[in-house]
Structure formats: C-alpha cells, structure tokens
Coordinates of C-alpha atoms and ligand atoms in Angstrom, one line a residue:
M1 CA 13.8 49.9 47.8
H2 CA 11.6 47.2 46.4
G3 CA 10.6 49.2 43.8
G4 CA 13.9 49.8 42.8
S5 CA 14.5 46.1 42.4
T6 CA 11.7 45.9 40.0
E7 CA 13.2 48.6 37.9
E8 CA 16.8 46.8 38.7
F9 CA 15.3 43.9 37.1
Q10 CA 13.7 45.5 34.0
R11 CA 17.2 47.3 33.2
I12 CA 19.0 43.8 33.2
R13 CA 16.5 42.4 31.1
I14 CA 16.9 45.2 28.5
I15 CA 20.6 44.7 28.6
M16 CA 20.3 40.8 28.1
K17 CA 17.9 41.6 25.4
K18 CA 20.3 44.0 23.7
D19 CA 23.1 41.4 24.1
L20 CA 21.1 38.8 22.3
L21 CA 20.1 41.2 19.6
N22 CA 23.7 41.7 18.8
L23 CA 24.7 38.1 18.8
I24 CA 21.9 37.4 16.3
D25 CA 23.4 40.4 14.5
K26 CA 26.9 38.9 14.6
A27 CA 25.7 35.6 13.3
E28 CA 23.9 37.1 10.7
K29 CA 26.9 38.7 9.4
E30 CA 29.6 36.1 10.4
H31 CA 27.5 33.0 10.5
S32 CA 29.2 31.8 13.6
L33 CA 28.1 31.3 17.2
T34 CA 29.5 29.2 20.2
Q35 CA 27.6 26.5 22.0
D36 CA 26.8 29.1 24.8
E37 CA 25.8 31.8 22.8
L38 CA 23.3 29.3 20.7
A39 CA 22.1 28.3 24.0
K40 CA 21.5 31.5 25.4
I41 CA 19.2 32.7 22.2
L42 CA 17.3 29.3 22.4
E43 CA 16.2 30.1 25.9
N44 CA 15.3 34.0 25.4
K45 CA 11.8 34.5 24.2
E46 CA 12.1 38.0 23.8
I47 CA 14.2 37.9 20.7
N48 CA 12.3 35.4 18.9
Q49 CA 11.0 37.7 15.8
E50 CA 14.3 39.3 15.6
L51 CA 15.9 35.8 15.2
F52 CA 13.2 34.7 12.6
N53 CA 13.7 37.5 10.4
A54 CA 17.6 37.5 10.4
A55 CA 17.2 33.7 9.1
D56 CA 14.8 34.7 6.5
R57 CA 17.2 37.6 5.3
V58 CA 20.2 35.0 5.2
R59 CA 17.8 32.6 3.2
E60 CA 16.9 35.3 0.8
K61 CA 20.6 36.5 0.3
Y62 CA 22.1 33.1 0.2
V63 CA 19.3 30.6 -1.5
G64 CA 16.9 33.3 -3.0
N65 CA 13.0 33.2 -3.3
E66 CA 12.5 29.9 -5.1
V67 CA 11.0 27.0 -3.0
Q68 CA 12.2 23.7 -3.9
L69 CA 9.4 21.1 -3.9
R70 CA 10.6 17.3 -3.4
G71 CA 7.8 14.8 -3.5
L72 CA 7.9 12.2 -0.8
V73 CA 7.2 8.3 -1.6
E74 CA 6.7 6.3 1.9
F75 CA 7.3 2.9 0.2
S76 CA 7.3 0.7 3.4
N77 CA 6.4 1.2 6.9
M78 CA 8.1 -2.1 7.7
C79 CA 11.0 -1.4 10.5
S80 CA 13.3 -3.5 12.2
K81 CA 14.0 -0.8 14.6
N82 CA 12.7 0.3 17.9
C83 CA 13.1 4.0 18.4
F84 CA 11.1 4.9 21.4
Y85 CA 9.2 7.7 19.6
C86 CA 8.2 6.5 16.4
G87 CA 5.0 4.9 15.3
L88 CA 6.5 2.6 13.1
R89 CA 8.8 1.0 15.3
K90 CA 9.0 -2.8 15.3
D91 CA 7.2 -3.5 18.4
N92 CA 4.4 -1.6 17.3
K93 CA 1.4 -4.0 16.7
N94 CA -1.5 -1.6 16.1
L95 CA -0.1 -0.6 12.7
K96 CA -0.9 -2.6 9.4
R97 CA 2.3 -3.0 7.6
Y98 CA 2.8 -2.4 3.9
K99 CA 5.4 -3.0 1.5
L100 CA 4.9 -1.6 -2.0
K101 CA 6.1 -3.9 -4.7
P102 CA 9.0 -2.4 -6.8
E103 CA 6.5 -1.7 -10.1
I104 CA 4.4 0.5 -7.7
I105 CA 6.7 2.4 -6.2
I106 CA 8.4 3.1 -9.8
D107 CA 4.3 4.0 -10.7
F108 CA 4.0 6.2 -7.7
A109 CA 7.2 8.1 -9.2
E110 CA 6.0 8.2 -12.4
K111 CA 2.7 9.9 -11.3
A112 CA 5.1 12.2 -9.2
V113 CA 6.9 13.6 -12.1
S114 CA 4.0 14.1 -14.1
Y115 CA 2.6 16.5 -11.3
G116 CA 6.1 18.5 -12.1
Y117 CA 8.6 17.1 -9.1
K118 CA 12.2 17.3 -10.2
T119 CA 13.3 15.6 -7.1
L120 CA 11.8 12.4 -5.3
V121 CA 12.5 11.1 -1.6
L122 CA 12.0 7.5 -1.2
Q123 CA 11.5 6.8 2.4
S124 CA 10.9 3.7 4.6
G125 CA 11.4 2.2 7.7
E126 CA 14.9 0.6 8.2
G127 CA 15.7 -3.2 7.8
D128 CA 16.3 -5.5 4.6
F129 CA 12.9 -5.7 3.8
Y130 CA 14.1 -5.3 0.1
S131 CA 17.3 -6.7 -1.1
T132 CA 20.2 -4.4 -2.4
K133 CA 19.2 -5.7 -5.8
E134 CA 15.8 -4.8 -5.6
M135 CA 16.4 -1.3 -4.1
S136 CA 19.2 -0.5 -7.0
H137 CA 16.7 -1.4 -9.7
I138 CA 13.9 0.8 -8.2
I139 CA 16.7 3.4 -8.1
S140 CA 17.9 3.1 -11.5
E141 CA 14.2 2.6 -12.9
I142 CA 13.6 6.1 -11.4
K143 CA 16.3 7.8 -12.2
K144 CA 15.4 7.3 -16.2
L145 CA 12.6 9.4 -15.4
D146 CA 15.1 12.3 -15.3
V147 CA 14.7 13.3 -11.3
A148 CA 17.2 13.7 -8.5
I149 CA 16.7 10.8 -6.3
T150 CA 17.0 11.2 -2.4
L151 CA 17.1 8.3 -0.3
S152 CA 15.8 8.0 3.4
I153 CA 16.2 4.3 4.2
G154 CA 18.2 4.2 7.6
E155 CA 21.7 2.6 8.2
K156 CA 23.3 0.5 5.8
T157 CA 26.4 -0.8 5.1
E158 CA 29.0 1.3 3.1
E159 CA 29.0 -1.2 0.3
E160 CA 25.2 -0.5 0.1
Y161 CA 25.5 3.0 0.2
K162 CA 28.0 2.9 -2.8
L163 CA 25.6 0.5 -5.0
F164 CA 22.8 2.7 -4.6
K165 CA 24.8 5.9 -5.2
E166 CA 26.1 3.9 -8.7
A167 CA 22.5 3.1 -9.3
G168 CA 21.6 7.0 -9.2
A169 CA 20.6 8.2 -5.9
D170 CA 21.9 11.8 -5.3
R171 CA 21.1 12.5 -1.5
F172 CA 20.7 10.5 1.5
L173 CA 18.9 11.7 4.7
L174 CA 19.6 10.2 7.8
R175 CA 18.8 12.4 10.9
I176 CA 21.1 12.2 13.9
E177 CA 17.8 12.9 15.8
T178 CA 20.0 13.9 18.8
T179 CA 23.7 14.6 19.5
D180 CA 23.3 14.2 23.3
R181 CA 24.6 10.4 23.5
E182 CA 22.9 9.4 26.6
L183 CA 19.6 10.7 25.3
Y184 CA 20.4 8.9 21.9
K185 CA 20.9 5.9 24.0
R186 CA 17.5 6.1 25.6
M187 CA 15.6 6.6 22.8
H188 CA 17.1 4.2 20.3
P189 CA 17.7 0.5 22.1
E190 CA 20.2 -1.8 20.4
M191 CA 21.5 1.3 18.1
S192 CA 24.7 3.0 18.2
H193 CA 25.1 6.9 17.8
E194 CA 29.0 6.1 16.8
N195 CA 27.4 3.9 14.0
R196 CA 25.2 6.8 13.0
V197 CA 27.7 9.4 12.8
N198 CA 29.9 7.0 11.1
C199 CA 26.9 6.0 8.4
L200 CA 26.6 10.0 7.5
M201 CA 30.6 10.3 7.3
T202 CA 30.4 7.3 4.8
I203 CA 27.5 9.0 2.8
K204 CA 29.5 12.3 2.5
K205 CA 32.6 10.5 1.5
L206 CA 30.6 8.6 -1.5
G207 CA 29.6 11.7 -2.8
Y208 CA 25.9 12.0 -1.6
E209 CA 24.5 15.3 -0.8
V210 CA 24.2 14.7 3.2
G211 CA 20.9 15.4 4.9
T212 CA 20.5 15.1 8.7
G213 CA 18.8 16.6 11.4
S214 CA 17.0 16.5 14.8
L215 CA 14.1 16.0 16.8
I216 CA 13.1 18.9 19.2
G217 CA 11.6 18.1 22.5
L218 CA 12.6 14.8 23.1
P219 CA 12.1 13.8 27.1
N220 CA 14.8 15.4 29.0
Q221 CA 16.6 16.8 26.0
T222 CA 18.3 20.0 27.0
I223 CA 18.8 23.1 25.6
E224 CA 22.6 23.1 25.2
S225 CA 22.2 19.7 23.5
L226 CA 19.9 21.4 20.9
A227 CA 23.0 24.1 20.7
G228 CA 25.4 21.3 20.2
D229 CA 22.9 19.9 17.8
I230 CA 23.5 22.7 15.5
L231 CA 27.1 23.0 15.7
F232 CA 27.1 19.1 14.8
F233 CA 25.3 20.0 11.5
K234 CA 27.9 22.9 10.9
E235 CA 31.2 20.4 11.7
L236 CA 29.4 17.7 9.5
E237 CA 29.1 20.5 6.5
A238 CA 25.6 18.8 5.9
D239 CA 23.9 20.1 2.9
M240 CA 20.4 19.8 4.3
I241 CA 18.9 19.9 7.6
G242 CA 15.2 18.8 8.4
I243 CA 14.2 20.0 12.1
G244 CA 10.8 18.9 13.6
P245 CA 9.1 18.6 16.8
F246 CA 8.8 15.5 18.6
I247 CA 5.0 14.6 18.6
P248 CA 4.0 11.8 21.0
N249 CA 2.3 8.7 19.5
E250 CA 0.0 6.8 21.4
D251 CA 1.7 3.4 20.2
T252 CA 5.1 4.0 21.7
P253 CA 6.3 3.9 25.2
L254 CA 6.6 7.8 24.9
A255 CA 2.6 8.0 24.8
A256 CA 2.4 10.0 27.8
E257 CA 5.4 12.4 27.2
K258 CA 4.9 16.0 26.4
S259 CA 4.9 17.0 22.8
G260 CA 8.0 19.3 21.5
T261 CA 7.0 22.7 20.6
F262 CA 6.6 24.5 17.5
E263 CA 8.5 27.5 18.6
M264 CA 11.6 25.8 19.7
S265 CA 11.7 23.8 16.5
L266 CA 11.3 27.0 14.5
K267 CA 14.1 28.5 16.6
V268 CA 16.6 25.7 16.3
M269 CA 15.7 25.7 12.6
A270 CA 16.4 29.7 12.0
L271 CA 19.9 29.4 13.9
T272 CA 20.8 26.4 11.4
R273 CA 20.1 28.9 8.7
L274 CA 22.1 31.6 10.1
L275 CA 25.1 29.4 10.9
L276 CA 24.8 27.4 7.2
P277 CA 23.6 29.8 5.3
D278 CA 23.5 28.2 1.6
I279 CA 22.1 24.9 3.0
N280 CA 18.6 23.3 1.7
I281 CA 16.4 23.3 4.8
P282 CA 12.9 22.0 4.7
A283 CA 9.7 23.4 6.4
T284 CA 8.6 19.9 7.9
T285 CA 5.6 18.1 8.2
A286 CA 5.8 17.7 11.6
M287 CA 5.9 21.4 12.2
E288 CA 2.5 21.8 10.1
S289 CA 0.9 19.2 12.2
L290 CA 1.5 21.3 15.4
N291 CA 0.6 24.6 13.5
P292 CA -1.8 25.0 10.7
D293 CA 0.5 27.8 9.2
G294 CA 3.7 25.9 10.1
R295 CA 5.1 25.5 7.0
I296 CA 4.1 28.8 5.7
I297 CA 6.1 30.5 8.9
A298 CA 8.9 28.3 8.7
L299 CA 9.4 29.4 5.1
Q300 CA 9.5 32.8 6.1
S301 CA 12.0 32.0 9.3
G302 CA 15.0 30.5 7.2
A303 CA 13.4 27.3 5.2
N304 CA 13.6 26.9 1.4
V305 CA 12.1 23.5 0.8
V306 CA 8.9 21.6 1.0
M307 CA 8.2 17.8 0.8
P308 CA 4.7 17.2 -0.1
N309 CA 3.5 13.7 -0.1
V310 CA 3.0 12.1 -3.2
T311 CA 2.4 8.6 -1.9
E312 CA -1.1 7.4 -3.3
G313 CA -4.0 5.7 -1.7
E314 CA -4.3 4.5 2.0
Y315 CA -0.6 4.1 2.2
R316 CA -0.2 7.7 3.6
A317 CA -2.2 7.0 6.6
L318 CA -0.5 3.9 7.4
Y319 CA 3.1 5.7 7.5
K320 CA 2.1 7.0 10.9
L321 CA 5.3 8.1 12.5
Y322 CA 3.2 10.1 15.0
P323 CA -0.7 11.4 15.4
G324 CA -2.2 14.3 13.5
K325 CA 0.1 13.9 10.5
I326 CA -1.1 16.2 7.7
C327 CA -2.5 15.3 4.3
I328 CA -3.3 11.5 5.1
N329 CA -6.7 11.9 3.3
D330 CA -5.6 14.2 0.4
T331 CA -4.1 13.5 -3.3
P332 CA -0.9 14.1 -4.6
T333 CA -2.5 16.6 -7.1
H334 CA -4.6 18.2 -4.2
C335 CA -1.3 18.6 -2.2
R336 CA 0.9 20.0 -5.1
G337 CA -1.6 22.6 -5.6
C338 CA -2.3 23.5 -2.1
I339 CA 1.3 24.2 -1.4
T340 CA 1.9 25.9 -4.5
G341 CA -0.9 28.3 -3.7
K342 CA 0.7 29.0 -0.2
I343 CA 4.1 29.2 -1.5
H344 CA 2.7 32.0 -3.9
S345 CA 0.7 33.6 -1.5
I346 CA 3.8 34.9 0.5
N347 CA 5.2 36.1 -3.0
R348 CA 7.8 32.9 -3.4
T349 CA 8.0 31.0 -6.6
V350 CA 8.2 27.0 -7.1
S351 CA 11.8 26.1 -8.4
K352 CA 11.6 24.2 -11.8
D353 CA 15.1 22.5 -11.2
Y354 CA 16.7 19.5 -9.4
G355 CA 17.4 21.8 -6.1
F356 CA 20.9 20.5 -5.9
R357 CA 22.6 22.7 -3.1
K358 CA 24.3 25.6 -4.6
K359 CA 27.3 26.2 -2.6
N360 CA 28.1 30.1 -2.4
Y361 CA 29.5 30.6 1.1
T362 CA 32.5 28.8 2.5
N363 CA 33.8 28.7 6.3
Q364 CA 37.5 29.6 5.1
Ligands
LIG401 N1 7.5 12.9 16.0 C1 8.2 13.3 15.3 N2 9.0 13.0 14.2 C2 9.0 11.7 14.3 N3 9.9 10.9 13.8 C3 9.7 9.6 13.9 N4 8.7 9.6 15.0 C4 8.2 11.0 15.2 C5 7.7 11.6 16.3 N5 6.8 10.7 17.1 C6 10.8 11.5 12.5 C7 12.2 11.0 12.7 C8 13.2 10.4 11.7 C9 11.9 10.7 10.6 C10 11.7 9.9 9.3 O1 10.7 10.8 11.5 O2 13.2 12.2 13.2 O3 14.0 10.5 11.5
LIG402 FE1 12.1 2.8 12.4 FE2 13.0 5.0 11.5 FE3 11.0 4.9 12.9 FE4 13.1 4.3 14.1 S1 12.6 6.5 13.2 S2 11.5 3.0 14.3 S3 14.4 3.6 12.3 S4 11.2 4.1 11.0
LIG403 FE1 -1.3 18.3 1.4 FE2 -2.0 20.9 1.7 S1 -0.1 20.0 1.3 S2 -3.3 19.4 1.7

C-alpha cells in the first residue's frame, strides 16, 4: 500500500509537469497567462529548461538574432534616497561619492561612441545633484553624437521629464522594483509606490520608450507578487524590462539577508519574454555577478540586450550597488571586446543600429 502511494505521487508529478508544459506551450503561442498560471510555473523546477527554450524561440521569432549593446555611463553615485537594498543609499557613509562634471560625462560619451555604441544609458543615483538646465545641456550635447539616449536617473517631475525629452532623451529606465505594495513600502522609506507608477505613466505619455523591471529575491517577496510583476509589465505595455537578482550589500540594512537566485531571475525574465514577445530585455549585470556565464545564459533564455559598462577609471568600482559587480577593473574597450566575443560564441551578432523597439506584436 505504501509503495502504491509513492507511485501515486509520481503519477501526480508527471501529470503536473504535463500541465505546466501545456501552459508554457500556450504562452509561447498566445503570449498570455494568468497570475495563478505564472506562479505555478515559477514554483516548479522541473520545467525550467523547457521554459528557457520556449523564451529563446520567442526571442528569435520576434526580435531576431541581433544583440543590442547599450553603453552604460554611471555618471554619479550620489543619492538622496534610502532604498534598503542599495549601496548608493544616502545613509551609507562607507562609500566615496562622486559626481562627474558635465564635460567629463560628455567626454565619456564621446569615447563610448568611438568604441561603436549607438545607444548610451546615462545612469546615476536619484536627487537634484545636477540642475535641470545642466542635465538638459548634457543630453543635448550627447545627442549631437548621433546616438539614442536612455536616462536612468529616478523619479522626477513631469516638467523635468518633458524638458529632458525635448533635449533629446529617447528612453527612460525606472524599475518598479516590486509590485507588492507592502514590500515596496518596507524597502523604500519615504517613497511612494503610487508616485513610481505615476512617473512611469508620465514617461510613457511623453513619448519615451519605457523601461521598468524588478528585483528578484527581496526579503519576504512572494511568488505571487513576482507573477504580478510580469502582469504589470504587460499592462504598462513596457518597451524594455530589466530583471535582476537582489544581492545583499554589506553596507545596507539588508546585509544579513539571503541573495535572490539566478534561477528565479532567469525564470521571471523568460516568462516576461513569453508574455511580451517583441520588447527589449537585457541580460543584466547582476545576473552575471551571480553566475560567470549569466549573461550568455540569459541571452539564450529570452534576452536580446546587453549593457556593457563604458564608465572610465575608478568610478565603476565606486558605483557599488551590490558586491561582486562585474567589470569593475576593466576598461570600456576591454568590455566591448569581451562581450562581442561572447555574443559571437553563441552564434549571435551585434546590432549596428539604435536599438529602438520594433513593434511587431499587438494584444488586440
Ligand atoms: N542587488 C541587485 N540590484 C540592485 N539594485 C540596487 N541595489 C541592488 C542590489 N543590492 C538595482 C535596482 C535599481 C538598479 C539601478 O540597481 O533594481 O533599480
Ligand atoms: Fe538611490 Fe536608486 Fe540606489 Fe534607491 S536604488 S538608493 S534611488 S541609487
Ligand atoms: Fe566587462 Fe567582460 S564585459 S570584462
């Protein structure tokens, strides 16, 4: 009788696996799943490879074999916010702060263009460390270099977003980090989830390509909320989604917490590809920080973008969101060669264009 119950258990496991494979199959064809279905796939480990393969096929079908490279300029590590997970948080006194002068930022951008980048991402901590006028000047000068510009500088007013758009910015990255409001509140003192969503809507309304995304493995984050994050990306009709594991930083209140896993980050990313087939999805730096082949594995599980660091000198080490960040002692030229080699090694090519989203799928 006992042997029978093990067999029964095995039989149920096989049926469950079959059901999940059917769901993945459905998502590959119809690009739609419910929160409950997403959660079921996220919590079962037996279907991972099939999920990654399906996401890889959808990536190839909708965005092709070209990998978009965006050069990341980390132009200031000053921040007025206190996100619990982040090394740049205001209360971290163990970090040497820097703020590059506009002419240095423009110089880094020129160098990046000379290495072949057609898109630059200008990233910094949040706050008013540069005036709106200064920021607009930086954007319009870099725009003259004939590149697409992505900003990743946090929550701003509608007026500022508008001025930056007019100055030449094309895209904006602002991760929602989590759609679980209670968790959001615990992780972000004095910040409002509502305002973050409003910022994303404003950015969209102003005609930017919108990038958002989540951290995976925050303390007490649930599978249901991760499934909810994916549905949020779809509802927002985001153009780019960046997913990365949470990595505890010793200089933050979350120092003693467990890291998110590479596997769960990859699964959320792959499901995002199934549901939003034609968007741009980066293989994130945080993924590679947890797994030495992280970006290549991500590129084979739904991703089509990489954002190599083009920050020069000591600054990349000072832009310490989390420990173990890759490339901190490498130069922009080295990274460009390194990532190009990796991309070619999996029979993919590096795109030579600006990398705008090419919409070739609609919900309707
Ligand atoms: N681990 C992983 N990612 C982090 N970020 C900030 N701190 C960490 C951390 N400890 C991410 C956030 C932010 C992006 C710029 O960096 O998601 O949006
Ligand atoms: Fe500042 Fe962004 Fe870090 Fe939050 S995640 S502390 S806003 S740099
Ligand atoms: Fe920087 Fe490989 S991308 S060393």
